[in-house]
């Protein structure tokens, strides 16, 4: 089952894998994700949002 959190900060505080993934992202991607912290409530949503932001870099 997908674990949901109140926001990005709760997610990365409680899930080491999510924290490691978030910290591996480029600064501009982390900044954009943090601007929508309340919309990021699971590791899956974090990955999906990061993938969407990074698509332009490929």
PDB file of N, CA and C in Angstrom:
ATOM      1  N   UNK A   1       0.839  -1.186   0.000  1.00  0.00           N
ATOM      2  CA  UNK A   1       0.000   0.000   0.000  1.00  0.00           C
ATOM      3  C   UNK A   1       0.887   1.253   0.000  1.00  0.00           C
ATOM      4  N   UNK A   2       0.461   2.235  -0.731  1.00  0.00           N
ATOM      5  CA  UNK A   2       1.188   3.489  -0.863  1.00  0.00           C
ATOM      6  C   UNK A   2       1.012   4.319   0.406  1.00  0.00           C
ATOM      7  N   UNK A   3       2.123   4.634   1.055  1.00  0.00           N
ATOM      8  CA  UNK A   3       2.060   5.443   2.275  1.00  0.00           C
ATOM      9  C   UNK A   3       2.010   6.911   1.905  1.00  0.00           C
ATOM     10  N   UNK A   4       1.057   7.622   2.498  1.00  0.00           N
ATOM     11  CA  UNK A   4       0.882   9.051   2.215  1.00  0.00           C
ATOM     12  C   UNK A   4       1.322   9.870   3.425  1.00  0.00           C
ATOM     13  N   UNK A   5       1.867  11.020   3.137  1.00  0.00           N
ATOM     14  CA  UNK A   5       2.358  11.940   4.166  1.00  0.00           C
ATOM     15  C   UNK A   5       1.680  13.291   3.982  1.00  0.00           C
ATOM     16  N   UNK A   6       1.701  14.128   5.016  1.00  0.00           N
ATOM     17  CA  UNK A   6       1.065  15.455   4.895  1.00  0.00           C
ATOM     18  C   UNK A   6       1.724  16.346   3.847  1.00  0.00           C
ATOM     19  N   UNK A   7       3.070  16.195   3.688  1.00  0.00           N
ATOM     20  CA  UNK A   7       3.779  17.042   2.734  1.00  0.00           C
ATOM     21  C   UNK A   7       5.155  16.450   2.436  1.00  0.00           C
ATOM     22  N   UNK A   8       5.865  17.117   1.567  1.00  0.00           N
ATOM     23  CA  UNK A   8       7.203  16.689   1.160  1.00  0.00           C
ATOM     24  C   UNK A   8       8.132  16.522   2.355  1.00  0.00           C
ATOM     25  N   UNK A   9       8.085  17.459   3.278  1.00  0.00           N
ATOM     26  CA  UNK A   9       9.037  17.456   4.391  1.00  0.00           C
ATOM     27  C   UNK A   9       8.804  16.274   5.329  1.00  0.00           C
ATOM     28  N   UNK A  10       7.560  15.905   5.540  1.00  0.00           N
ATOM     29  CA  UNK A  10       7.260  14.708   6.339  1.00  0.00           C
ATOM     30  C   UNK A  10       7.739  13.460   5.611  1.00  0.00           C
ATOM     31  N   UNK A  11       7.536  13.439   4.309  1.00  0.00           N
ATOM     32  CA  UNK A  11       7.972  12.301   3.490  1.00  0.00           C
ATOM     33  C   UNK A  11       9.478  12.097   3.597  1.00  0.00           C
ATOM     34  N   UNK A  12      10.262  13.134   3.345  1.00  0.00           N
ATOM     35  CA  UNK A  12      11.717  12.947   3.342  1.00  0.00           C
ATOM     36  C   UNK A  12      12.269  12.780   4.759  1.00  0.00           C
ATOM     37  N   UNK A  13      11.530  13.241   5.750  1.00  0.00           N
ATOM     38  CA  UNK A  13      11.949  13.042   7.139  1.00  0.00           C
ATOM     39  C   UNK A  13      11.755  11.590   7.576  1.00  0.00           C
ATOM     40  N   UNK A  14      10.716  10.951   7.062  1.00  0.00           N
ATOM     41  CA  UNK A  14      10.355   9.613   7.529  1.00  0.00           C
ATOM     42  C   UNK A  14      10.758   8.486   6.580  1.00  0.00           C
ATOM     43  N   UNK A  15      11.114   8.808   5.358  1.00  0.00           N
ATOM     44  CA  UNK A  15      11.520   7.774   4.403  1.00  0.00           C
ATOM     45  C   UNK A  15      12.924   8.067   3.882  1.00  0.00           C
ATOM     46  N   UNK A  16      13.923   7.350   4.394  1.00  0.00           N
ATOM     47  CA  UNK A  16      15.309   7.601   3.967  1.00  0.00           C
ATOM     48  C   UNK A  16      15.504   7.492   2.454  1.00  0.00           C
ATOM     49  N   UNK A  17      14.807   6.576   1.814  1.00  0.00           N
ATOM     50  CA  UNK A  17      14.942   6.421   0.358  1.00  0.00           C
ATOM     51  C   UNK A  17      14.449   7.675  -0.372  1.00  0.00           C
ATOM     52  N   UNK A  18      13.354   8.239   0.100  1.00  0.00           N
ATOM     53  CA  UNK A  18      12.821   9.467  -0.506  1.00  0.00           C
ATOM     54  C   UNK A  18      13.778  10.635  -0.267  1.00  0.00           C
ATOM     55  N   UNK A  19      14.351  10.698   0.925  1.00  0.00           N
ATOM     56  CA  UNK A  19      15.318  11.752   1.243  1.00  0.00           C
ATOM     57  C   UNK A  19      16.538  11.657   0.330  1.00  0.00           C
ATOM     58  N   UNK A  20      17.038  10.456   0.156  1.00  0.00           N
ATOM     59  CA  UNK A  20      18.212  10.245  -0.707  1.00  0.00           C
ATOM     60  C   UNK A  20      17.887  10.638  -2.151  1.00  0.00           C
ATOM     61  N   UNK A  21      16.715  10.242  -2.633  1.00  0.00           N
ATOM     62  CA  UNK A  21      16.298  10.584  -3.990  1.00  0.00           C
ATOM     63  C   UNK A  21      16.182  12.105  -4.147  1.00  0.00           C
ATOM     64  N   UNK A  22      15.497  12.751  -3.205  1.00  0.00           N
ATOM     65  CA  UNK A  22      15.304  14.200  -3.261  1.00  0.00           C
ATOM     66  C   UNK A  22      16.650  14.925  -3.288  1.00  0.00           C
ATOM     67  N   UNK A  23      17.561  14.505  -2.435  1.00  0.00           N
ATOM     68  CA  UNK A  23      18.864  15.166  -2.362  1.00  0.00           C
ATOM     69  C   UNK A  23      19.752  14.890  -3.567  1.00  0.00           C
ATOM     70  N   UNK A  24      19.409  13.888  -4.358  1.00  0.00           N
ATOM     71  CA  UNK A  24      20.185  13.593  -5.565  1.00  0.00           C
ATOM     72  C   UNK A  24      19.730  14.435  -6.763  1.00  0.00           C
ATOM     73  N   UNK A  25      18.621  15.134  -6.611  1.00  0.00           N
ATOM     74  CA  UNK A  25      18.066  15.927  -7.714  1.00  0.00           C
ATOM     75  C   UNK A  25      18.832  17.239  -7.867  1.00  0.00           C
ATOM     76  N   UNK A  26      18.833  17.780  -9.087  1.00  0.00           N
ATOM     77  CA  UNK A  26      19.450  19.102  -9.292  1.00  0.00           C
ATOM     78  C   UNK A  26      18.758  20.170  -8.438  1.00  0.00           C
ATOM     79  N   UNK A  27      19.501  21.198  -8.093  1.00  0.00           N
ATOM     80  CA  UNK A  27      18.969  22.263  -7.233  1.00  0.00           C
ATOM     81  C   UNK A  27      17.667  22.848  -7.752  1.00  0.00           C
ATOM     82  N   UNK A  28      17.597  23.120  -9.055  1.00  0.00           N
ATOM     83  CA  UNK A  28      16.387  23.764  -9.585  1.00  0.00           C
ATOM     84  C   UNK A  28      15.169  22.859  -9.458  1.00  0.00           C
ATOM     85  N   UNK A  29      15.368  21.549  -9.564  1.00  0.00           N
ATOM     86  CA  UNK A  29      14.250  20.605  -9.429  1.00  0.00           C
ATOM     87  C   UNK A  29      13.794  20.572  -7.966  1.00  0.00           C
ATOM     88  N   UNK A  30      14.743  20.530  -7.034  1.00  0.00           N
ATOM     89  CA  UNK A  30      14.377  20.546  -5.610  1.00  0.00           C
ATOM     90  C   UNK A  30      13.619  21.826  -5.267  1.00  0.00           C
ATOM     91  N   UNK A  31      14.063  22.945  -5.826  1.00  0.00           N
ATOM     92  CA  UNK A  31      13.386  24.220  -5.560  1.00  0.00           C
ATOM     93  C   UNK A  31      11.946  24.187  -6.068  1.00  0.00           C
ATOM     94  N   UNK A  32      11.754  23.699  -7.271  1.00  0.00           N
ATOM     95  CA  UNK A  32      10.395  23.645  -7.836  1.00  0.00           C
ATOM     96  C   UNK A  32       9.504  22.687  -7.053  1.00  0.00           C
ATOM     97  N   UNK A  33      10.069  21.559  -6.625  1.00  0.00           N
ATOM     98  CA  UNK A  33       9.292  20.600  -5.838  1.00  0.00           C
ATOM     99  C   UNK A  33       8.942  21.205  -4.477  1.00  0.00           C
ATOM    100  N   UNK A  34       9.892  21.883  -3.855  1.00  0.00           N
ATOM    101  CA  UNK A  34       9.621  22.456  -2.530  1.00  0.00           C
ATOM    102  C   UNK A  34       8.559  23.547  -2.588  1.00  0.00           C
ATOM    103  N   UNK A  35       8.412  24.204  -3.739  1.00  0.00           N
ATOM    104  CA  UNK A  35       7.361  25.212  -3.896  1.00  0.00           C
ATOM    105  C   UNK A  35       5.974  24.589  -3.872  1.00  0.00           C
ATOM    106  N   UNK A  36       5.912  23.293  -4.134  1.00  0.00           N
ATOM    107  CA  UNK A  36       4.637  22.576  -4.106  1.00  0.00           C
ATOM    108  C   UNK A  36       4.675  21.447  -3.080  1.00  0.00           C
ATOM    109  N   UNK A  37       5.321  21.712  -1.970  1.00  0.00           N
ATOM    110  CA  UNK A  37       5.559  20.687  -0.948  1.00  0.00           C
ATOM    111  C   UNK A  37       4.274  19.999  -0.476  1.00  0.00           C
ATOM    112  N   UNK A  38       3.188  20.740  -0.396  1.00  0.00           N
ATOM    113  CA  UNK A  38       1.945  20.141   0.097  1.00  0.00           C
ATOM    114  C   UNK A  38       1.316  19.198  -0.920  1.00  0.00           C
ATOM    115  N   UNK A  39       1.742  19.264  -2.173  1.00  0.00           N
ATOM    116  CA  UNK A  39       1.218  18.373  -3.209  1.00  0.00           C
ATOM    117  C   UNK A  39       2.010  17.069  -3.312  1.00  0.00           C
ATOM    118  N   UNK A  40       3.166  17.034  -2.666  1.00  0.00           N
ATOM    119  CA  UNK A  40       4.028  15.848  -2.723  1.00  0.00           C
ATOM    120  C   UNK A  40       3.819  15.081  -1.426  1.00  0.00           C
ATOM    121  N   UNK A  41       3.031  13.998  -1.509  1.00  0.00           N
ATOM    122  CA  UNK A  41       2.663  13.296  -0.285  1.00  0.00           C
ATOM    123  C   UNK A  41       3.027  11.808  -0.287  1.00  0.00           C
ATOM    124  N   UNK A  42       3.797  11.379  -1.288  1.00  0.00           N
ATOM    125  CA  UNK A  42       4.258   9.989  -1.326  1.00  0.00           C
ATOM    126  C   UNK A  42       5.545   9.932  -2.139  1.00  0.00           C
ATOM    127  N   UNK A  43       6.289   8.867  -1.949  1.00  0.00           N
ATOM    128  CA  UNK A  43       7.525   8.704  -2.712  1.00  0.00           C
ATOM    129  C   UNK A  43       7.201   8.638  -4.202  1.00  0.00           C
ATOM    130  N   UNK A  44       6.113   7.971  -4.540  1.00  0.00           N
ATOM    131  CA  UNK A  44       5.707   7.882  -5.945  1.00  0.00           C
ATOM    132  C   UNK A  44       5.409   9.268  -6.525  1.00  0.00           C
ATOM    133  N   UNK A  45       4.714  10.119  -5.774  1.00  0.00           N
ATOM    134  CA  UNK A  45       4.403  11.453  -6.298  1.00  0.00           C
ATOM    135  C   UNK A  45       5.683  12.285  -6.427  1.00  0.00           C
ATOM    136  N   UNK A  46       6.631  12.093  -5.517  1.00  0.00           N
ATOM    137  CA  UNK A  46       7.922  12.774  -5.614  1.00  0.00           C
ATOM    138  C   UNK A  46       8.650  12.348  -6.879  1.00  0.00           C
ATOM    139  N   UNK A  47       8.707  11.054  -7.136  1.00  0.00           N
ATOM    140  CA  UNK A  47       9.377  10.545  -8.343  1.00  0.00           C
ATOM    141  C   UNK A  47       8.691  11.045  -9.615  1.00  0.00           C
ATOM    142  N   UNK A  48       7.380  11.008  -9.632  1.00  0.00           N
ATOM    143  CA  UNK A  48       6.642  11.445 -10.818  1.00  0.00           C
ATOM    144  C   UNK A  48       6.857  12.930 -11.099  1.00  0.00           C
ATOM    145  N   UNK A  49       6.814  13.736 -10.068  1.00  0.00           N
ATOM    146  CA  UNK A  49       7.004  15.176 -10.236  1.00  0.00           C
ATOM    147  C   UNK A  49       8.423  15.462 -10.726  1.00  0.00           C
ATOM    148  N   UNK A  50       9.407  14.794 -10.120  1.00  0.00           N
ATOM    149  CA  UNK A  50      10.802  14.982 -10.544  1.00  0.00           C
ATOM    150  C   UNK A  50      10.988  14.540 -11.996  1.00  0.00           C
ATOM    151  N   UNK A  51      10.410  13.404 -12.369  1.00  0.00           N
ATOM    152  CA  UNK A  51      10.526  12.921 -13.750  1.00  0.00           C
ATOM    153  C   UNK A  51       9.948  13.940 -14.732  1.00  0.00           C
ATOM    154  N   UNK A  52       8.794  14.513 -14.395  1.00  0.00           N
ATOM    155  CA  UNK A  52       8.177  15.507 -15.266  1.00  0.00           C
ATOM    156  C   UNK A  52       9.074  16.736 -15.421  1.00  0.00           C
ATOM    157  N   UNK A  53       9.677  17.168 -14.330  1.00  0.00           N
ATOM    158  CA  UNK A  53      10.551  18.353 -14.386  1.00  0.00           C
ATOM    159  C   UNK A  53      11.833  18.066 -15.151  1.00  0.00           C
ATOM    160  N   UNK A  54      12.324  16.849 -15.063  1.00  0.00           N
ATOM    161  CA  UNK A  54      13.586  16.493 -15.707  1.00  0.00           C
ATOM    162  C   UNK A  54      13.430  16.140 -17.182  1.00  0.00           C
ATOM    163  N   UNK A  55      12.228  15.942 -17.670  1.00  0.00           N
ATOM    164  CA  UNK A  55      12.020  15.548 -19.061  1.00  0.00           C
ATOM    165  C   UNK A  55      12.651  16.534 -20.037  1.00  0.00           C
ATOM    166  N   UNK A  56      12.636  17.792 -19.694  1.00  0.00           N
ATOM    167  CA  UNK A  56      13.235  18.797 -20.563  1.00  0.00           C
ATOM    168  C   UNK A  56      14.751  18.706 -20.622  1.00  0.00           C
ATOM    169  N   UNK A  57      15.353  18.012 -19.666  1.00  0.00           N
ATOM    170  CA  UNK A  57      16.821  17.885 -19.624  1.00  0.00           C
ATOM    171  C   UNK A  57      17.325  16.733 -20.484  1.00  0.00           C
ATOM    172  N   UNK A  58      16.437  15.928 -20.990  1.00  0.00           N
ATOM    173  CA  UNK A  58      16.866  14.726 -21.730  1.00  0.00           C
ATOM    174  C   UNK A  58      17.002  15.007 -23.199  1.00  0.00           C
TER     175      UNK A  58
END
